[in-house]
Tab-separated table of C-alpha atoms in Angstrom:
chain	number	residue	atom	x	y	z
A	1	MET	CA	-22.062	6.614	-39.481
A	2	LEU	CA	-18.549	5.249	-38.848
A	3	ARG	CA	-17.116	8.559	-40.096
A	4	PHE	CA	-19.925	10.269	-37.587
A	5	ALA	CA	-18.482	7.989	-34.470
A	6	VAL	CA	-14.888	9.156	-35.537
A	7	VAL	CA	-15.780	13.114	-35.196
A	8	LEU	CA	-17.798	12.147	-31.989
A	9	LEU	CA	-14.443	10.712	-30.577
A	10	ALA	CA	-12.188	13.512	-32.001
A	11	LEU	CA	-14.175	16.199	-30.086
A	12	PHE	CA	-14.744	13.954	-27.059
A	13	CYS	CA	-11.041	13.705	-27.158
A	14	ALA	CA	-10.287	17.526	-27.597
A	15	VAL	CA	-12.776	18.417	-24.918
A	16	TYR	CA	-11.019	16.417	-22.015
A	17	ALA	CA	-7.379	16.758	-23.485
A	18	GLY	CA	-6.471	19.169	-20.924
A	19	LYS	CA	-7.285	16.921	-18.073
A	20	LYS	CA	-4.082	15.175	-16.879
A	21	PRO	CA	-4.172	12.119	-14.524
A	22	CYS	CA	-3.337	13.017	-11.152
A	23	CYS	CA	-1.518	11.479	-7.799
A	24	ILE	CA	-3.671	9.795	-5.345
A	25	PRO	CA	-2.619	11.061	-2.042
A	26	GLN	CA	0.484	9.088	-0.401
A	27	GLN	CA	-1.491	9.684	3.199
A	28	TRP	CA	-4.820	8.339	3.816
A	29	SER	CA	-6.947	5.704	5.309
A	30	GLY	CA	-10.191	4.085	4.391
A	31	MET	CA	-12.405	1.050	3.806
A	32	ILE	CA	-12.908	-0.496	0.419
A	33	LEU	CA	-15.526	-3.033	-0.690
A	34	GLN	CA	-14.207	-5.214	-3.170
A	35	GLY	CA	-15.880	-7.744	-5.160
A	36	GLY	CA	-15.500	-9.933	-8.636
A	37	PHE	CA	-17.334	-12.050	-10.896
A	38	ASP	CA	-16.421	-14.558	-13.140
A	39	SER	CA	-17.346	-17.807	-15.529
A	40	ILE	CA	-15.614	-20.617	-15.506
A	41	GLY	CA	-15.890	-23.101	-18.961
A	42	SER	CA	-18.548	-22.922	-20.945
A	43	GLY	CA	-22.234	-24.604	-22.293
A	44	LYS	CA	-23.178	-26.735	-19.726
A	45	SER	CA	-20.102	-27.067	-17.581
A	46	GLN	CA	-20.229	-23.387	-17.270
A	47	LYS	CA	-19.654	-22.477	-13.653
A	48	ASN	CA	-20.411	-19.061	-12.377
A	49	ILE	CA	-18.494	-17.537	-9.330
A	50	THR	CA	-18.465	-14.583	-7.020
A	51	TYR	CA	-16.243	-13.315	-4.345
A	52	ALA	CA	-16.608	-10.354	-1.926
A	53	ALA	CA	-14.056	-8.677	0.683
A	54	LYS	CA	-14.208	-5.476	2.907
A	55	MET	CA	-10.639	-4.089	3.914
A	56	HIS	CA	-9.507	-1.497	5.937
A	57	VAL	CA	-6.543	0.262	4.575
A	58	TYR	CA	-3.911	2.402	5.761
A	59	LEU	CA	-1.296	4.353	3.367
A	60	ASP	CA	1.944	6.295	4.288
A	61	GLY	CA	3.970	6.760	1.329
A	62	PRO	CA	6.579	9.376	3.308
A	63	ALA	CA	7.118	6.607	5.356
A	64	GLY	CA	6.882	3.388	3.639
A	65	LYS	CA	4.254	1.833	4.834
A	66	TYR	CA	0.791	0.146	4.231
A	67	ARG	CA	-1.715	-1.981	5.770
A	68	VAL	CA	-4.495	-3.683	4.735
A	69	ASP	CA	-7.024	-5.583	7.419
A	70	GLU	CA	-8.913	-7.943	4.876
A	71	MET	CA	-12.446	-9.487	6.135
A	72	ILE	CA	-13.195	-12.141	3.485
A	73	THR	CA	-17.231	-13.234	3.038
A	74	THR	CA	-15.873	-16.451	2.114
A	75	SER	CA	-13.600	-17.323	4.804
A	76	LYS	CA	-13.331	-17.597	8.368
A	77	SER	CA	-10.125	-16.018	8.836
A	78	ASN	CA	-8.984	-12.431	8.367
A	79	ILE	CA	-6.443	-11.601	6.949
A	80	THR	CA	-3.679	-8.536	7.983
A	81	VAL	CA	-0.831	-7.459	5.677
A	82	VAL	CA	1.843	-5.054	6.871
A	83	ALA	CA	4.355	-3.566	4.299
A	84	ASP	CA	7.696	-1.469	5.415
A	85	TYR	CA	9.568	-0.384	2.907
A	86	LYS	CA	12.062	1.338	4.790
A	87	ALA	CA	12.824	-1.544	7.702
A	88	GLY	CA	12.262	-4.088	4.445
A	89	PHE	CA	9.787	-6.188	5.664
A	90	MET	CA	6.094	-7.717	4.821
A	91	TYR	CA	4.214	-9.328	7.342
A	92	LEU	CA	1.230	-11.507	6.386
A	93	VAL	CA	-1.428	-12.715	9.119
A	94	ILE	CA	-3.747	-15.065	8.823
A	95	GLY	CA	-5.789	-15.955	11.939
A	96	LYS	CA	-2.886	-16.504	14.346
A	97	LYS	CA	-0.402	-17.374	12.005
A	98	CYS	CA	1.975	-15.063	10.723
A	99	LYS	CA	4.423	-15.055	7.572
A	100	THR	CA	7.371	-12.586	7.943
A	101	THR	CA	9.102	-12.060	4.272
A	102	LYS	CA	12.092	-9.506	3.238
A	103	LEU	CA	10.643	-6.590	1.333
A	104	SER	CA	12.956	-5.124	-1.672
A	105	GLY	CA	12.177	-2.269	-4.121
A	106	LYS	CA	11.048	1.489	-3.182
A	107	PHE	CA	7.432	2.352	-2.026
A	108	PRO	CA	5.955	2.517	-5.213
A	109	SER	CA	3.804	5.537	-6.793
A	110	THR	CA	0.411	6.302	-6.217
A	111	CYS	CA	0.183	8.377	-9.456
A	112	ILE	CA	-2.168	7.073	-12.234
A	113	PRO	CA	-0.513	6.149	-15.336
A	114	LYS	CA	0.855	9.074	-17.269
A	115	ASN	CA	-0.423	7.340	-20.322
A	116	ALA	CA	-4.173	6.908	-18.849
A	117	VAL	CA	-7.060	8.413	-21.273
A	118	ASN	CA	-9.390	10.694	-19.371
A	119	LEU	CA	-13.166	9.212	-20.244
A	120	GLY	CA	-14.720	12.568	-18.595
A	121	ASP	CA	-16.014	13.676	-15.447
A	122	GLY	CA	-19.506	13.369	-13.842
A	123	THR	CA	-21.439	14.109	-10.284
A	124	LEU	CA	-22.144	11.620	-7.961
A	125	GLY	CA	-24.904	11.769	-5.575
A	126	LEU	CA	-25.902	15.396	-5.231
A	127	SER	CA	-22.440	17.516	-5.441
A	128	LEU	CA	-19.434	14.948	-5.200
A	129	LYS	CA	-17.632	15.474	-8.600
A	130	TYR	CA	-15.078	13.332	-9.982
A	131	ASN	CA	-13.091	12.655	-13.001
A	132	LEU	CA	-12.622	9.111	-14.896
A	133	PHE	CA	-9.341	7.736	-16.491
A	134	ALA	CA	-9.022	4.248	-18.250
A	135	PHE	CA	-5.749	2.632	-18.149
A	136	ALA	CA	-3.716	-0.345	-19.128
A	137	SER	CA	-0.694	-1.825	-17.852
A	138	ALA	CA	2.463	-2.311	-19.975
A	139	ASP	CA	1.947	-5.766	-21.250
A	140	LYS	CA	-1.370	-4.828	-21.747
A	141	LYS	CA	-2.755	-8.126	-19.628
A	142	THR	CA	-4.499	-5.567	-17.042
A	143	SER	CA	-7.196	-2.883	-18.537
A	144	GLY	CA	-9.544	-0.908	-16.206
A	145	VAL	CA	-11.086	2.256	-15.286
A	146	VAL	CA	-10.508	4.440	-11.792
A	147	GLY	CA	-12.793	7.316	-10.658
A	148	VAL	CA	-10.988	9.945	-8.244
A	149	THR	CA	-12.172	12.920	-7.189
A	150	ASP	CA	-11.863	16.463	-8.832
A	151	SER	CA	-10.450	18.501	-6.449
A	152	LYS	CA	-8.009	16.241	-4.348
A	153	CYS	CA	-7.452	13.104	-6.402
A	154	LEU	CA	-9.193	10.895	-3.662
A	155	PRO	CA	-10.018	7.418	-4.784
A	156	ILE	CA	-13.763	6.540	-5.433
A	157	PHE	CA	-14.186	3.468	-7.462
A	158	GLU	CA	-12.058	1.645	-9.966
A	159	ALA	CA	-12.942	-1.824	-12.128
A	160	VAL	CA	-10.174	-3.516	-13.851
A	161	THR	CA	-9.921	-6.911	-15.773
A	162	LEU	CA	-7.029	-9.285	-14.513
A	163	PRO	CA	-5.493	-12.646	-16.132
A	164	LEU	CA	-6.050	-15.905	-13.989
A	165	MET	CA	-2.924	-18.155	-14.166
A	166	THR	CA	-5.392	-20.912	-15.190
A	167	LYS	CA	-5.398	-23.810	-18.288
A	168	PRO	CA	-7.612	-22.543	-20.525
A	169	LYS	CA	-6.667	-18.844	-19.730
A	170	GLN	CA	-9.598	-17.079	-17.870
A	171	GLN	CA	-9.820	-13.727	-16.907
A	172	VAL	CA	-11.114	-11.843	-13.546
A	173	SER	CA	-13.181	-8.782	-13.050
A	174	VAL	CA	-12.273	-6.436	-10.035
A	175	SER	CA	-14.405	-3.984	-8.465
A	176	GLN	CA	-13.176	-1.539	-5.540
A	177	ILE	CA	-15.577	0.941	-4.417
A	178	PHE	CA	-13.251	3.195	-1.677
A	179	SER	CA	-15.337	4.508	1.362
A	180	ASN	CA	-15.020	7.197	4.046
A	181	ILE	CA	-11.399	8.138	3.093
A	182	LYS	CA	-9.833	10.612	5.442
A	183	PRO	CA	-6.259	11.884	4.603
A	184	GLY	CA	-3.369	11.155	6.566
A	185	ILE	CA	-2.906	8.618	9.542
A	186	LYS	CA	-4.140	9.658	13.008
A	187	ASP	CA	-2.410	6.462	14.580
A	188	THR	CA	0.468	5.394	13.086
A	189	SER	CA	1.028	2.497	15.632
A	190	VAL	CA	-1.003	0.552	13.198
A	191	PHE	CA	1.917	0.139	11.046
A	192	ASN	CA	3.659	-1.682	14.124
A	193	LYS	CA	5.177	-5.719	13.520
A	194	PRO	CA	2.222	-7.674	14.489
A	195	SER	CA	3.025	-9.228	17.950
A	196	SER	CA	2.697	-12.885	16.334
A	197	CYS	CA	5.199	-11.991	13.499
A	198	SER	CA	8.948	-13.044	13.714
A	199	SER	CA	11.950	-10.569	12.869
A	200	HIS	CA	13.408	-13.178	10.860
A	201	ALA	CA	12.522	-13.447	7.407
A	202	SER	CA	11.755	-16.576	5.509
A	203	GLN	CA	11.866	-15.237	1.961
A	204	GLU	CA	12.291	-12.326	-0.104
A	205	THR	CA	9.541	-10.417	-2.133
A	206	MET	CA	9.688	-7.306	-4.535
A	207	ALA	CA	7.987	-4.169	-3.990
A	208	MET	CA	4.289	-4.184	-5.117
A	209	ASP	CA	2.111	-1.471	-5.406
A	210	PRO	CA	-0.992	-1.219	-2.801
A	211	PHE	CA	-3.375	-1.434	-5.405
A	212	ASP	CA	-2.025	-4.008	-7.413
A	213	TYR	CA	-1.910	-5.955	-4.101
A	214	LEU	CA	-5.286	-5.632	-3.356
A	215	ARG	CA	-6.019	-6.601	-6.816
A	216	GLN	CA	-4.045	-9.253	-6.788
A	217	ARG	CA	-5.815	-10.535	-3.496
A	218	LEU	CA	-8.760	-10.980	-5.262
A	219	VAL	CA	-7.171	-12.610	-8.267
A	220	GLN	CA	-5.846	-15.363	-5.910
A	221	ARG	CA	-9.365	-15.945	-3.901
A	222	ALA	CA	-10.645	-16.394	-7.788
A	223	LEU	CA	-8.159	-19.430	-8.413
A	224	LYS	CA	-9.196	-20.858	-4.820
A	225	HIS	CA	-12.785	-20.559	-6.021
A	226	TYR	CA	-11.897	-21.858	-9.375
A	227	LYS	CA	-9.463	-24.537	-7.987
A	228	ASN	CA	-12.751	-26.039	-6.059
A	229	LEU	CA	-15.274	-26.132	-8.902
């Protein structure tokens, strides 16, 4: 049985060996529906937590900018993040308050990691063809799968497992559905410095992949839930 499974895996890899990881376009806008679930503890003390958010995302790689407007189902305050790599600033707006930080580093690549494994392809609905890739971070702490369109490598969905910095150590599962993705940016004013933000940075932060930022935001919400249990 094991030998048969190994043969099937070898055949599977041979079929999809020609399909390489692609690069997600550097200019697009759309909505991301994000959710997560985790179980904290065990036995009678086990707690189940869920969290969700809806985000409008604007990405402009050539200009070195991205914006995320975050609407959280468990919070009354919406969050906006504007990152401008060429100017070297990131603005975080929560409600009416803003925090300005100095942003160092280059705008991250939007390519699926070269060592990602192609898990195959399929069709969503009647005609949307997609490719599915499995990937893992260099430190092996983060892993997941991502689905992109077969023709333009537009993101469709993603499921990732991330570590929580808790004791005992926990993990959180993050799911993201990309909706109404449109190539290009029609209104570049969305990247302007928010009116409530200062031009003076209070601290410095390193460059972060926009997708990593979205995942980390969900982890932060998971930690907040964890502490309130």
